[in-house]
XYZ file of C-alpha atoms in Angstrom:
730
model
C 89.690 98.638 97.944
C 86.823 97.042 95.994
C 83.760 95.568 97.675
C 85.084 92.054 96.909
C 88.480 92.846 98.434
C 86.813 94.362 101.484
C 84.596 91.297 101.958
C 87.618 89.018 101.649
C 89.521 91.092 104.203
C 86.601 90.960 106.622
C 86.312 87.187 106.202
C 90.042 86.607 106.747
C 90.104 88.810 109.851
C 87.044 87.113 111.346
C 88.260 83.608 110.446
C 91.732 84.198 111.887
C 90.194 85.450 115.098
C 88.047 82.309 115.412
C 90.998 80.023 114.625
C 93.189 81.749 117.223
C 90.431 81.278 119.788
C 90.160 77.609 118.831
C 93.936 77.230 119.093
C 94.034 78.709 122.608
C 91.194 76.421 123.640
C 93.022 73.350 122.305
C 96.154 74.273 124.255
C 94.097 74.496 127.442
C 92.386 71.188 126.664
C 95.768 69.524 126.128
C 96.952 70.797 129.513
C 93.748 69.536 131.154
C 94.027 66.157 129.409
C 97.364 65.633 131.169
C 95.694 66.369 134.510
C 92.195 65.674 135.769
C 90.659 65.538 132.297
C 89.157 68.089 129.901
C 86.320 70.280 131.073
C 83.063 69.834 129.108
C 82.613 73.625 128.845
C 85.997 73.919 127.150
C 85.196 71.187 124.620
C 81.914 72.987 123.944
C 83.821 76.227 123.418
C 86.032 74.528 120.805
C 82.953 73.050 119.127
C 81.212 76.449 119.005
C 84.281 78.119 117.497
C 84.499 75.637 114.604
C 80.708 75.703 114.184
C 80.912 79.484 113.764
C 83.820 79.138 111.330
C 81.803 76.709 109.213
C 78.902 79.137 109.060
C 81.208 82.047 108.235
C 82.895 80.066 105.440
C 79.498 79.186 103.982
C 78.454 82.835 104.071
C 81.540 83.925 102.101
C 81.710 80.904 99.803
C 85.007 79.532 101.158
C 84.319 75.904 100.272
C 87.679 74.425 101.328
C 87.583 76.057 104.764
C 83.928 75.149 105.183
C 84.550 71.512 104.275
C 87.431 71.167 106.705
C 85.447 72.931 109.424
C 82.536 70.529 108.858
C 84.737 67.445 109.293
C 86.410 69.017 112.308
C 83.011 69.826 113.787
C 82.007 66.140 113.523
C 85.147 65.111 115.390
C 84.572 67.722 118.112
C 80.955 66.615 118.421
C 82.180 63.074 119.040
C 84.466 64.436 121.744
C 81.545 66.294 123.315
C 79.436 63.137 123.352
C 82.192 60.963 124.791
C 82.374 58.804 121.671
C 86.009 59.772 121.217
C 88.707 60.266 123.846
C 90.874 63.390 123.803
C 94.043 61.387 123.230
C 97.383 62.572 121.919
C 96.713 61.352 118.328
C 93.377 63.187 118.328
C 95.048 66.401 119.517
C 97.699 66.009 116.823
C 95.009 65.946 114.120
C 93.228 68.963 115.622
C 96.457 70.987 115.709
C 97.255 69.875 112.165
C 93.871 71.263 111.099
C 94.836 74.644 112.584
C 97.981 74.718 110.424
C 95.933 73.848 107.328
C 93.450 76.639 108.127
C 96.392 79.043 108.327
C 97.638 78.013 104.887
C 94.147 78.278 103.423
C 93.838 81.842 104.719
C 97.319 82.924 103.583
C 97.237 85.333 100.607
C 98.543 84.140 97.251
C 102.279 84.633 96.940
C 102.972 84.597 100.669
C 104.593 81.709 102.507
C 101.964 79.004 102.842
C 99.650 80.641 100.318
C 98.457 79.112 97.052
C 96.915 75.709 96.475
C 96.485 73.753 99.704
C 95.770 70.025 99.775
C 93.272 69.410 102.582
C 92.753 65.731 101.788
C 95.445 64.358 104.180
C 93.943 66.028 107.246
C 90.405 65.174 106.098
C 91.470 61.529 105.770
C 92.857 61.521 109.312
C 89.620 63.040 110.618
C 87.617 60.325 108.834
C 89.860 57.671 110.369
C 89.084 59.090 113.804
C 85.384 58.689 112.989
C 85.935 55.054 111.990
C 87.787 54.419 115.244
C 84.826 55.922 117.101
C 82.381 53.569 115.343
C 84.524 50.518 116.185
C 84.760 51.451 119.868
C 81.020 52.014 120.287
C 79.445 49.472 122.656
C 76.396 48.889 124.868
C 75.693 51.390 127.603
C 74.197 50.978 131.061
C 70.477 51.507 131.426
C 69.237 54.807 132.802
C 65.644 53.701 133.366
C 65.977 54.469 137.063
C 66.394 58.172 136.233
C 62.847 58.247 134.917
C 61.235 58.509 131.518
C 59.952 61.999 132.321
C 63.593 63.171 132.422
C 65.166 60.987 129.745
C 62.492 61.861 127.185
C 63.500 65.534 127.174
C 67.285 65.195 127.349
C 69.384 65.901 124.287
C 72.075 63.394 123.272
C 74.745 65.624 124.792
C 72.854 66.025 128.071
C 72.347 62.265 128.314
C 76.075 61.796 127.785
C 76.889 64.263 130.566
C 74.384 62.475 132.830
C 76.127 59.154 132.198
C 79.555 60.721 132.811
C 78.443 62.104 136.157
C 77.050 58.705 137.190
C 80.247 56.981 135.999
C 82.293 59.415 138.097
C 80.297 58.451 141.196
C 78.608 61.808 141.611
C 75.236 62.217 143.278
C 72.349 63.451 141.148
C 70.137 66.231 142.453
C 66.992 67.864 141.196
C 67.090 71.536 142.153
C 63.610 73.056 142.017
C 63.752 76.864 141.779
C 61.166 79.595 141.473
C 62.005 82.940 139.834
C 60.205 86.241 139.446
C 59.470 86.540 135.736
C 61.019 90.032 135.631
C 64.239 88.912 137.361
C 64.744 85.401 135.960
C 67.963 86.257 134.081
C 69.670 87.659 137.190
C 68.326 85.000 139.553
C 69.161 82.093 137.260
C 72.692 83.361 136.679
C 73.331 83.695 140.413
C 71.962 80.212 141.104
C 73.987 78.721 138.251
C 77.236 80.212 139.568
C 76.580 78.748 143.032
C 75.827 75.289 141.610
C 78.895 75.271 139.350
C 81.058 75.588 142.452
C 79.741 72.203 143.668
C 79.394 70.221 140.467
C 78.133 70.187 136.909
C 74.816 71.611 135.776
C 73.560 68.925 133.398
C 70.340 70.490 132.144
C 67.448 72.831 132.842
C 63.888 71.478 132.699
C 60.613 73.387 132.879
C 58.329 72.674 135.797
C 54.540 72.831 135.852
C 54.414 72.902 139.651
C 52.684 76.125 140.483
C 53.877 78.318 137.588
C 51.963 81.581 137.391
C 51.772 84.705 135.312
C 54.407 86.473 137.416
C 56.714 83.531 138.222
C 58.599 80.768 136.421
C 59.660 77.489 138.017
C 62.528 75.344 136.735
C 63.957 71.952 137.626
C 67.748 71.845 137.291
C 69.651 68.567 137.122
C 72.927 68.773 139.042
C 75.742 66.222 139.349
C 77.884 66.714 142.450
C 80.210 64.918 144.878
C 78.539 66.900 147.667
C 75.890 65.594 150.019
C 72.286 66.736 150.148
C 73.041 68.870 153.193
C 76.027 70.570 151.537
C 74.050 71.434 148.410
C 71.185 72.827 150.507
C 73.581 74.976 152.504
C 75.272 76.253 149.360
C 72.017 77.201 147.621
C 70.446 78.879 150.646
C 67.307 80.484 149.218
C 63.613 80.277 150.286
C 62.596 79.657 146.643
C 64.952 76.713 146.089
C 64.344 73.090 147.067
C 66.822 70.249 146.516
C 65.928 66.556 145.954
C 68.408 63.734 145.520
C 67.723 61.213 142.740
C 68.548 57.605 143.623
C 68.562 54.357 141.608
C 65.775 51.855 142.198
C 66.485 49.800 145.313
C 68.079 52.670 147.229
C 66.116 54.646 149.765
C 65.375 58.044 148.241
C 66.629 60.988 150.231
C 63.984 63.219 151.711
C 63.728 66.501 149.820
C 65.130 69.261 151.955
C 64.305 72.973 151.742
C 67.218 75.354 151.730
C 67.934 77.659 154.644
C 65.324 80.321 155.183
C 62.423 78.231 153.905
C 60.120 76.467 156.414
C 60.046 72.704 156.130
C 57.003 71.490 154.274
C 55.960 68.234 152.670
C 57.234 68.153 149.126
C 54.854 67.985 146.213
C 53.882 64.408 145.480
C 55.958 63.163 142.560
C 54.448 61.466 139.566
C 55.018 57.712 139.392
C 58.684 57.261 138.484
C 61.657 55.584 140.173
C 63.483 58.798 141.150
C 62.205 61.500 143.445
C 61.250 63.914 140.694
C 58.243 66.141 140.109
C 56.459 65.721 136.807
C 57.594 67.929 133.974
C 56.033 68.663 130.635
C 56.989 66.599 127.620
C 57.898 69.673 125.567
C 61.661 70.387 125.570
C 62.328 73.943 126.774
C 64.581 76.359 124.987
C 68.147 75.461 126.041
C 69.329 79.021 126.596
C 70.615 78.655 130.177
C 72.626 75.534 129.314
C 74.833 77.301 126.767
C 75.546 80.361 128.847
C 78.923 79.138 130.066
C 81.557 81.824 129.540
C 84.649 81.387 127.424
C 87.905 80.614 129.269
C 89.486 83.648 130.905
C 92.705 83.246 128.864
C 90.839 83.884 125.649
C 91.705 87.307 124.211
C 88.554 87.431 122.102
C 85.834 89.236 124.032
C 82.499 87.456 124.279
C 79.282 88.554 125.875
C 76.803 86.144 127.386
C 73.112 86.545 126.798
C 70.370 84.393 128.293
C 68.757 83.685 124.918
C 71.503 81.897 122.989
C 70.865 79.125 120.484
C 72.125 75.661 121.280
C 75.669 74.895 120.211
C 74.352 71.884 118.358
C 72.043 73.976 116.199
C 72.604 73.580 112.483
C 72.171 77.311 111.872
C 75.337 79.398 112.288
C 75.026 82.688 114.090
C 75.983 85.794 112.154
C 77.155 87.390 115.408
C 80.919 87.723 115.584
C 82.733 85.918 118.370
C 84.517 89.184 119.070
C 82.776 92.250 120.459
C 85.725 94.399 119.382
C 85.827 96.594 116.293
C 88.571 95.746 113.811
C 90.170 98.810 112.293
C 92.482 98.830 109.286
C 95.883 100.079 110.474
C 96.111 102.308 107.402
C 93.151 104.279 108.702
C 94.884 104.690 112.039
C 97.992 105.860 110.216
C 95.936 108.563 108.509
C 94.637 109.718 111.895
C 98.138 109.637 113.319
C 99.417 111.799 110.477
C 96.618 114.267 111.188
C 97.695 114.367 114.825
C 101.225 115.140 113.692
C 99.999 117.951 111.464
C 97.944 119.360 114.318
C 101.119 119.343 116.367
C 102.803 121.427 113.670
C 99.896 123.869 113.712
C 100.267 124.135 117.459
C 103.989 124.827 117.130
C 103.333 127.492 114.485
C 100.691 129.110 116.691
C 103.287 129.248 119.428
C 105.546 131.167 117.074
C 102.730 133.593 116.240
C 102.149 134.093 119.963
C 105.810 134.939 120.500
C 105.544 137.506 117.711
C 102.433 139.093 119.229
C 104.157 139.506 122.553
C 106.691 141.777 120.922
C 103.992 144.148 119.608
C 102.527 147.025 121.572
C 98.943 146.902 122.866
C 98.651 143.162 122.233
C 98.719 141.890 125.820
C 95.019 140.949 125.934
C 95.090 139.202 122.565
C 98.291 137.417 123.548
C 96.807 136.139 126.790
C 93.659 134.865 125.078
C 95.678 133.156 122.363
C 97.864 131.553 125.006
C 94.785 130.157 126.767
C 93.472 128.719 123.506
C 96.827 127.157 122.621
C 97.039 125.559 126.069
C 93.536 124.128 125.636
C 94.437 122.844 122.170
C 97.523 121.184 123.626
C 95.414 119.295 126.193
C 92.883 118.131 123.617
C 95.663 117.121 121.226
C 97.300 115.042 123.951
C 93.990 113.254 124.635
C 93.478 112.568 120.911
C 97.020 111.271 120.595
C 96.654 108.947 123.587
C 93.287 107.713 122.348
C 94.703 106.720 118.969
C 97.688 105.041 120.606
C 95.356 103.044 122.860
C 93.461 101.790 119.797
C 96.732 100.538 118.297
C 97.653 98.585 121.436
C 97.124 94.817 121.502
C 98.159 92.205 124.087
C 101.382 90.408 123.284
C 99.565 87.206 124.198
C 98.460 87.080 120.553
C 102.029 86.113 119.644
C 102.624 83.985 122.747
C 99.666 81.727 121.901
C 101.102 81.036 118.448
C 104.478 80.255 119.985
C 102.835 77.679 122.252
C 101.855 75.748 119.104
C 105.430 76.046 117.806
C 106.800 74.629 121.070
C 104.331 71.748 120.939
C 105.217 70.846 117.351
C 109.002 71.141 117.705
C 109.083 69.202 120.961
C 107.213 66.372 119.204
C 109.516 66.513 116.157
C 112.665 66.369 118.310
C 111.208 63.916 120.829
C 111.805 66.276 123.740
C 109.420 66.879 126.602
C 109.178 70.651 127.048
C 107.000 72.708 129.361
C 106.257 76.260 128.225
C 105.485 78.756 130.993
C 103.917 82.045 129.859
C 103.550 85.158 131.999
C 102.669 88.745 131.164
C 100.578 87.850 128.101
C 98.320 90.820 128.920
C 101.212 93.290 128.370
C 100.273 95.594 125.490
C 102.358 96.825 122.573
C 101.696 98.605 119.316
C 100.051 96.248 116.825
C 102.853 96.742 114.293
C 105.519 95.851 116.865
C 103.603 92.738 117.939
C 103.365 91.545 114.332
C 107.075 92.136 113.728
C 107.959 90.207 116.900
C 106.615 86.894 115.612
C 109.703 85.888 113.621
C 112.356 86.935 116.189
C 110.564 85.159 119.023
C 110.027 82.052 116.924
C 113.748 81.900 116.094
C 114.663 82.243 119.765
C 112.214 79.501 120.758
C 113.627 77.208 118.051
C 117.140 77.974 119.298
C 116.143 77.074 122.867
C 114.555 73.780 121.821
C 117.163 72.674 119.291
C 120.389 73.929 120.913
C 119.490 74.621 124.522
C 117.265 71.860 125.907
C 119.133 68.577 126.249
C 117.599 65.158 125.422
C 115.924 63.493 128.394
C 118.712 60.906 129.092
C 121.341 63.649 129.126
C 119.235 65.805 131.481
C 118.691 62.916 133.891
C 122.425 62.171 133.916
C 123.045 65.809 134.885
C 120.549 65.615 137.741
C 117.858 67.598 135.937
C 114.224 66.733 135.368
C 113.651 64.771 132.122
C 111.435 67.502 130.714
C 112.877 70.872 129.759
C 111.412 74.236 130.681
C 111.072 77.395 128.586
C 109.745 80.578 130.181
C 108.258 83.338 128.052
C 107.828 86.563 130.029
C 106.702 90.077 129.183
C 106.550 93.045 131.533
C 106.578 96.827 131.561
C 109.807 98.441 132.706
C 109.494 102.190 132.886
C 108.289 103.403 129.500
C 109.494 100.301 127.683
C 108.480 96.667 127.440
C 110.869 93.811 128.191
C 110.349 90.327 126.738
C 112.444 87.463 128.075
C 112.908 83.934 126.724
C 114.606 81.656 129.243
C 115.440 77.956 129.106
C 116.951 75.562 131.645
C 119.122 73.792 129.084
C 122.838 73.364 128.607
C 123.712 77.063 128.276
C 126.381 78.413 125.905
C 130.088 77.619 125.999
C 131.689 80.935 125.034
C 135.026 79.317 124.174
C 133.327 76.951 121.718
C 131.405 79.871 120.167
C 134.685 81.776 119.768
C 136.426 78.800 118.136
C 133.523 78.186 115.747
C 133.566 81.871 114.703
C 137.274 81.629 113.899
C 136.747 78.387 111.962
C 133.982 80.009 109.914
C 136.190 83.076 109.233
C 133.821 85.432 111.036
C 136.703 86.841 113.089
C 140.466 86.471 113.005
C 142.393 84.400 115.482
C 144.100 87.552 116.770
C 140.772 89.265 117.473
C 139.383 86.105 119.029
C 142.204 85.978 121.562
C 141.126 89.319 123.039
C 137.382 88.574 123.249
C 135.610 88.698 126.579
C 133.012 85.988 127.382
C 130.209 88.481 126.709
C 131.634 89.478 123.334
C 132.127 85.845 122.372
C 128.498 84.985 123.199
C 127.324 87.931 121.075
C 128.989 86.307 118.057
C 125.844 84.156 117.721
C 124.211 87.243 116.171
C 126.787 87.374 113.348
C 125.486 86.493 109.855
C 126.522 82.973 108.947
C 127.244 81.817 112.490
C 126.105 78.321 113.464
C 127.530 75.640 115.724
C 125.978 72.952 113.524
C 128.217 71.372 110.896
C 125.253 70.266 108.775
C 122.000 72.127 108.185
C 118.758 70.571 109.397
C 115.138 71.649 109.115
C 115.543 73.633 112.331
C 119.054 75.077 112.288
C 122.532 75.029 110.844
C 122.100 77.685 108.150
C 123.464 80.578 110.214
C 120.542 82.942 109.654
C 118.355 82.561 112.756
C 119.861 84.817 115.422
C 121.117 87.294 112.834
C 117.496 87.798 111.750
C 116.505 88.225 115.380
C 118.939 91.071 116.020
C 118.196 92.775 112.693
C 114.431 92.725 113.232
C 114.712 93.912 116.833
C 116.953 96.783 115.725
C 114.347 97.809 113.136
C 111.896 98.170 116.014
C 114.322 100.496 117.847
C 114.892 97.728 120.354
C 117.848 95.923 121.819
C 118.560 92.280 122.600
C 120.818 90.967 125.371
C 121.811 87.401 126.117
C 123.020 85.979 129.420
C 124.050 82.364 129.781
C 125.224 80.030 132.503
C 126.943 76.897 131.241
C 124.979 73.860 132.325
C 122.080 75.900 133.702
C 120.486 77.686 130.775
C 120.246 80.863 128.708
C 118.093 83.983 128.841
C 117.394 86.279 125.884
C 116.083 89.703 126.872
C 114.467 92.084 124.362
C 113.824 95.726 125.281
C 111.329 97.569 123.066
C 109.446 100.854 122.903
C 105.701 100.577 123.500
C 104.936 102.220 120.160
C 106.712 103.534 117.092
C 103.802 105.636 115.856
C 104.069 108.884 117.813
C 106.576 109.675 120.514
C 107.977 112.507 122.561
C 111.392 113.471 121.301
C 114.305 115.613 122.404
C 115.336 117.869 119.513
C 119.105 118.360 119.310
C 121.614 119.830 116.870
C 125.002 118.540 115.799
C 127.272 120.053 113.150
C 124.395 122.231 111.931
C 122.055 119.252 111.438
C 118.916 118.720 113.518
C 118.064 115.306 114.951
C 115.417 113.878 117.287
C 116.089 111.436 120.107
C 113.179 109.409 121.556
C 112.595 110.921 124.978
C 111.817 107.544 126.554
C 115.465 106.601 125.980
C 116.896 109.836 127.408
C 118.015 109.467 131.012
C 119.450 112.960 131.514
C 121.241 115.834 129.779
C 124.424 117.236 131.287
C 127.226 119.662 130.494
C 130.802 118.514 130.967
C 134.138 120.289 130.808
C 136.447 119.122 128.058
C 139.096 118.462 130.683
C 136.766 115.844 132.238
C 136.917 113.702 129.101
C 139.369 110.841 129.144
C 140.212 108.153 126.611
C 140.535 104.385 126.730
C 142.358 103.031 123.697
C 141.293 106.074 121.680
C 137.619 106.001 122.767
C 136.287 108.973 124.704
C 134.720 108.386 128.116
C 133.726 110.354 131.192
C 133.175 109.297 134.766
C 129.590 109.959 135.827
C 128.732 109.277 139.470
C 131.500 106.720 139.756
C 130.582 104.910 136.545
C 132.516 105.022 133.272
C 130.278 106.359 130.488
C 131.389 105.895 126.848
C 130.878 108.962 124.621
C 129.816 109.099 120.986
C 130.332 112.271 118.968
C 127.299 112.425 116.656
C 129.086 114.560 114.085
C 131.950 112.089 113.931
C 129.641 109.067 113.910
C 127.685 110.281 110.868
C 130.682 111.850 109.112
C 129.367 115.408 109.421
C 131.697 118.364 109.012
C 131.712 120.511 112.169
C 130.685 124.133 111.667
C 133.072 126.952 112.494
C 130.284 128.825 114.272
C 130.408 128.274 118.015
C 127.025 127.708 119.636
C 128.494 127.444 123.081
C 131.588 127.705 125.212
C 134.181 125.563 123.357
C 135.390 124.211 126.688
C 131.987 122.791 127.603
C 130.007 120.039 125.883
C 126.370 119.002 125.928
C 126.051 115.276 126.636
C 122.716 113.481 126.300
C 122.818 110.291 128.354
C 120.709 107.581 126.708
C 120.163 104.002 127.757
C 118.487 100.708 126.972
C 118.221 97.921 129.524
C 121.344 98.178 131.685
C 123.520 99.886 129.050
C 124.365 103.625 129.040
C 125.993 105.864 126.401
C 126.589 109.630 126.252
C 125.833 111.395 122.950
C 127.884 114.580 122.445
C 125.781 117.276 120.704
C 126.051 120.997 119.970
C 122.644 122.245 121.108
C 119.496 121.120 122.943
C 116.553 122.706 121.108
C 113.662 121.403 123.247
C 111.044 118.666 123.353
C 108.267 117.927 120.867
C 105.749 115.218 120.041
C 106.649 113.732 116.676
C 105.052 111.257 114.286
C 107.576 108.761 112.917
C 107.652 108.461 109.117
C 109.267 105.583 107.211
C 112.659 106.215 105.637
C 113.349 106.398 101.931
C 115.607 103.895 100.217
C 118.591 106.274 100.347
C 118.925 106.237 104.149
C 116.900 103.159 105.093
C 119.988 101.085 105.887
C 122.069 103.798 107.554
C 123.007 102.524 111.036
C 121.786 104.737 113.842
C 118.780 106.186 111.972
C 115.312 104.869 112.903
C 113.034 107.113 110.860
C 112.144 110.659 109.925
C 109.703 113.250 111.210
C 108.514 116.770 110.515
C 109.063 119.745 112.752
C 107.725 123.277 112.393
C 108.384 125.403 109.294
C 108.182 122.263 107.093
C 111.509 120.923 108.321
C 112.160 117.202 107.934
C 114.629 115.760 110.437
C 115.981 112.296 111.199
C 115.121 110.270 114.297
C 118.058 108.530 115.949
C 117.987 104.787 116.565
C 119.057 104.684 120.199
C 119.325 100.899 120.181
C 121.992 100.938 117.456
C 123.835 103.855 119.071
C 123.899 102.167 122.476
C 125.053 98.949 120.834
C 127.907 100.815 119.139
C 128.894 102.570 122.356
C 128.869 99.339 124.349
C 130.926 97.580 121.663
C 133.567 100.307 121.702
C 133.589 100.310 125.477
C 134.013 96.534 125.743
C 136.815 96.561 123.181
C 138.614 99.404 124.905
C 138.356 97.809 128.341
C 139.602 94.478 126.999
C 142.660 96.002 125.326
C 143.454 98.792 127.732
C 142.490 97.156 130.985
C 139.950 99.873 131.797
C 142.417 102.695 132.671
C 141.188 106.180 131.777
C 143.852 108.465 130.429
């Protein structure tokens, strides 16, 4: 990678991170706008994100991104200053800007990449500015606050002062004294207490008794609380609270907080409010911008007391993220090294076994065994450390889906509420990236096919707005992702009839389908209940792509539906595909690996215990019918004449995903080993039931079984057999 390519990659990674942060902030602002109104700190957070993006674009010479960020920054500044309301049209333009940023950052040749016309969104931003100018009008006088305060307020602080007065809040001057060595800790503690009772408008320096070892500040606070409540909340001998009142009202007597003896307050300078005189020089605004980012934000930020004002024209070179971005290819190199170390360990084990057979080698053998055991522990720690680095929260995908839901609900004129839970659940970065398309298709399916229009929902006794729940949670050593809607559900008879009409199955086969099998027809290529294709659906590729992509991730997808109540899609996935523990088995002289996190147990059964249902082998295990798959037969392998075991007994490896169970019949169980999964070559890439390849000791390359596909095949055979044969084991 050249220096130019590396710089471009760094810029794209940093810019995408900022845009994702901005997107999450907008979603929170939209939710707040529907409630009590947007929080000023959140609008400031959005402003700071775009301000940083503008500076970053200027640093790397990205003129188009910088120009759009500049216009967007002006709009956000108007929102901060109350010159523009956070209305639905304004939010639409802001979200449109996010989409344009995404296209600008897309590499050439990829979807969305190439020449991007930013003029339409820039025009809409300019129109918002014109609307702001037209709506500007006279404002109420603030002379009663006092010139000594107004003269040092920034435009933003004056706006927040007016908003607090408009909301009917009381204004307080909080006079606080801090030890110069502990001002950062003391100020932070005081700020947190005040934020629980109102809004901290600004911090002003005070000349009342400042000394070499102490600093005194006046803090302007807007609160619905009374003077007594604020005093009780800020109980501290070094804090005094005064209430500011308009001319004509009796000023409240300054009251010391608990623990401080009552004393006459310092005589204020001539001014309408009760306010001690401050200096005319504006202090550094570091405390005012110390508000933390919203807790939902994945990007890690660190507060520092000396932070430049958000309105500063100079962009900070500090990244919004305190995390280190690592190229996945570098992690892959480390992972391969871990795999090779595992091979060395296995070979050392073989050497140790050889030494044990020699005379007079007991001491050497014991020492070597100790060293191998120590190497095994360190290797396990290294492996886990690398896996942890690869893990990212699935919320990265969920946040993007929230934008998809917002856009599609607007396009289809449907009111939809998206509920997200488990966004902190972690998965391998590669799996998270590959999940974007499947989840997007499922969300589109829920909105377009599942959620009914508002009049239809009301007629059915439902709320006008639909609901989609997006959940992720750990289940054992796997992760489950569920997409649930409260829409119309799926009519399995209609799905069956559509499949016959589209020649996906014959009428004879359709007659024997169970409801579950009929619903699973939605995953067939070319299936669609729409007669005409639209921008959202009707082409018969959506759910087929979902199942194919999930299978590539060694996962499985299930669908449950209740007609008239809704549908739930459930995806079960491994946490990582990089390095796993595997059970090494042998079948027909060929060695395979099975991911250990899918192995439930290994048993031996007598051949007489095996029954058949319509030609498919099954056994009864603890009262439950378990379908069997002969690996040699499944892959077309010729059985060897050599007997590894008693011919009347079989090894069965019971594997499972979600609630499904299948028994794999094998010849030998060779043990367990940590393996690094390698991609498949073109010759076997599309072979069903094979997920990848790996290396074992003695330079042996073996195939890793795709348990998801095998379980799917076993369940399909079982369902067919039970439908035809009525479930009787012979």
